[in-house]
mmCIF file of C-alpha atoms in Angstrom:
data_model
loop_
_atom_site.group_PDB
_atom_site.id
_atom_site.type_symbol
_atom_site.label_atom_id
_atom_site.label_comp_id
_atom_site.label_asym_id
_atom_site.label_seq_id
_atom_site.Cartn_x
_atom_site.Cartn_y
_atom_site.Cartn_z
ATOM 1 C CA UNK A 9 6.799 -7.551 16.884
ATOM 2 C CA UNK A 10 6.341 -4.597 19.509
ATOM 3 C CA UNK A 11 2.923 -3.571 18.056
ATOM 4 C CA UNK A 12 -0.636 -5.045 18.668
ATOM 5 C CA UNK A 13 -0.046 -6.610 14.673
ATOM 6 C CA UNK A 14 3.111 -8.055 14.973
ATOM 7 C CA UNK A 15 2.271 -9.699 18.251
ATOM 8 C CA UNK A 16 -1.185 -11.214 16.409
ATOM 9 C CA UNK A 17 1.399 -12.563 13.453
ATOM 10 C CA UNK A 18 3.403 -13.670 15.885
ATOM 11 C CA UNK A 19 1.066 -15.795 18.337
ATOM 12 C CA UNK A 20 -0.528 -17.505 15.129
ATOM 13 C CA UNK A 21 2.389 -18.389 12.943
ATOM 14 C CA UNK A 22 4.432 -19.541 15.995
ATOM 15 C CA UNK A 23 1.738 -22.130 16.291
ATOM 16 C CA UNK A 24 2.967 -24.397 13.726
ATOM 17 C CA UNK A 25 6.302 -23.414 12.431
ATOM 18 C CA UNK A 26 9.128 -20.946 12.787
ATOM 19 C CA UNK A 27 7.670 -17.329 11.728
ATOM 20 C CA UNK A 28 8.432 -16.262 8.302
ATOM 21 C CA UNK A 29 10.336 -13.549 7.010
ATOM 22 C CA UNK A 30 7.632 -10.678 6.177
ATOM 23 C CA UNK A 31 9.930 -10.247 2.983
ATOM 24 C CA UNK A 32 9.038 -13.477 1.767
ATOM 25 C CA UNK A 33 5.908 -12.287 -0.233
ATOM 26 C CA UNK A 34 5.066 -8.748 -1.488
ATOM 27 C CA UNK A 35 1.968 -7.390 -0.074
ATOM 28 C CA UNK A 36 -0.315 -8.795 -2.411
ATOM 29 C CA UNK A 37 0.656 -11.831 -2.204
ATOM 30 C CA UNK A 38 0.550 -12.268 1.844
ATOM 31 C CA UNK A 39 -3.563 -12.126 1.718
ATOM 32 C CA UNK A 40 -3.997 -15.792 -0.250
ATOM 33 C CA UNK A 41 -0.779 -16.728 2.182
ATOM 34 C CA UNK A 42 -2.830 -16.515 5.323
ATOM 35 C CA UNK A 43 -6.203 -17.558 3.832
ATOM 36 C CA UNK A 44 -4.242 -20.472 3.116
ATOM 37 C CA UNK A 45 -2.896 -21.185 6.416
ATOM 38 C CA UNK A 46 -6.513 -20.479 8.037
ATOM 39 C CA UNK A 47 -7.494 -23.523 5.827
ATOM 40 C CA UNK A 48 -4.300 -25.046 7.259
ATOM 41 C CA UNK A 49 -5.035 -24.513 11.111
ATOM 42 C CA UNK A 50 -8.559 -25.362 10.680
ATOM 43 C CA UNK A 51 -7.741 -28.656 9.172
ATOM 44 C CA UNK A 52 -5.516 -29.608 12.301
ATOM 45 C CA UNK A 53 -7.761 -27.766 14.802
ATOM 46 C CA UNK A 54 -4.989 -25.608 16.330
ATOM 47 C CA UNK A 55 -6.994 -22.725 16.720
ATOM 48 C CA UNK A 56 -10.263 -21.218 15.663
ATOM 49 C CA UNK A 57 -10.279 -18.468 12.450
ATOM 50 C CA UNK A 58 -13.747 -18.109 12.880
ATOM 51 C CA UNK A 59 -14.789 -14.207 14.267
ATOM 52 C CA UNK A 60 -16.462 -15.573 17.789
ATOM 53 C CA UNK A 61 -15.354 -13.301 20.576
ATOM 54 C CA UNK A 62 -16.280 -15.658 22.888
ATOM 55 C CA UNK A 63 -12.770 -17.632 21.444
ATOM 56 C CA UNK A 64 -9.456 -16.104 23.073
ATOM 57 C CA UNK A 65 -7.493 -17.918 20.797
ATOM 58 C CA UNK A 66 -9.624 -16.643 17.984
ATOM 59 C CA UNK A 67 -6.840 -15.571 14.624
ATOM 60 C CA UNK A 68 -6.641 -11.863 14.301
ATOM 61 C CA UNK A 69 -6.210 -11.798 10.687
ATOM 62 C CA UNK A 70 -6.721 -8.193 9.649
ATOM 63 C CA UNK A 71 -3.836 -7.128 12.296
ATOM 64 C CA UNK A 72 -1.603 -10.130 11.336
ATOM 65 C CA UNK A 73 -2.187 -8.768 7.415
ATOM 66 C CA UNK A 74 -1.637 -5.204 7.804
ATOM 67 C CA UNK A 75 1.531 -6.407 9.755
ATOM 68 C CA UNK A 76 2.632 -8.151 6.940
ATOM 69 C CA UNK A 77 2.084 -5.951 4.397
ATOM 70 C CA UNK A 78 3.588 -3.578 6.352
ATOM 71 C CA UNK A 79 7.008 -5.247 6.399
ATOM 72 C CA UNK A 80 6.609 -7.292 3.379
ATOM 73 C CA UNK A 81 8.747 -6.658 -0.012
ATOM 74 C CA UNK A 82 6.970 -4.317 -1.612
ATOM 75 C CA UNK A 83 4.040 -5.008 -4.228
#
């Protein structure tokens, strides 16, 4: 969680429930994962996914993906 991705996974996921072990999923698998919860977080209006810079609480969802794909089980 020390770099600029794992703090971006960390700020979003932390939102809603308890952050998930980066193991869970391979790294294929964590793309459909966080398109998922996008849906999830624009259905409850936590916090915007859309790409407006104007929106600090705007998801970083490239960083929060290479995080977990970094750490994630494998493929």
């Amino acid at each position: 969680m020390n770099s600029a991705e794992g703090r971006a996974f960390s700020d979003a996921c932390d939102q809603c429930h308890t952050l998930p072990d980066p193991k869970r999923h391979t790294a294929d698998e964590w793309p459909k994962v966080i398109e998922r919860m996008q849906k999830n977080l624009r259905w409850v209006g936590v916090v915007s996914a859309s790409d407006d810079a104007r929106n600090p609480q705007r998801l970083k969802v490239e960083e929060i993906i290479t995080f977990l794909r970094r750490n994630s089980r494998g493929r």
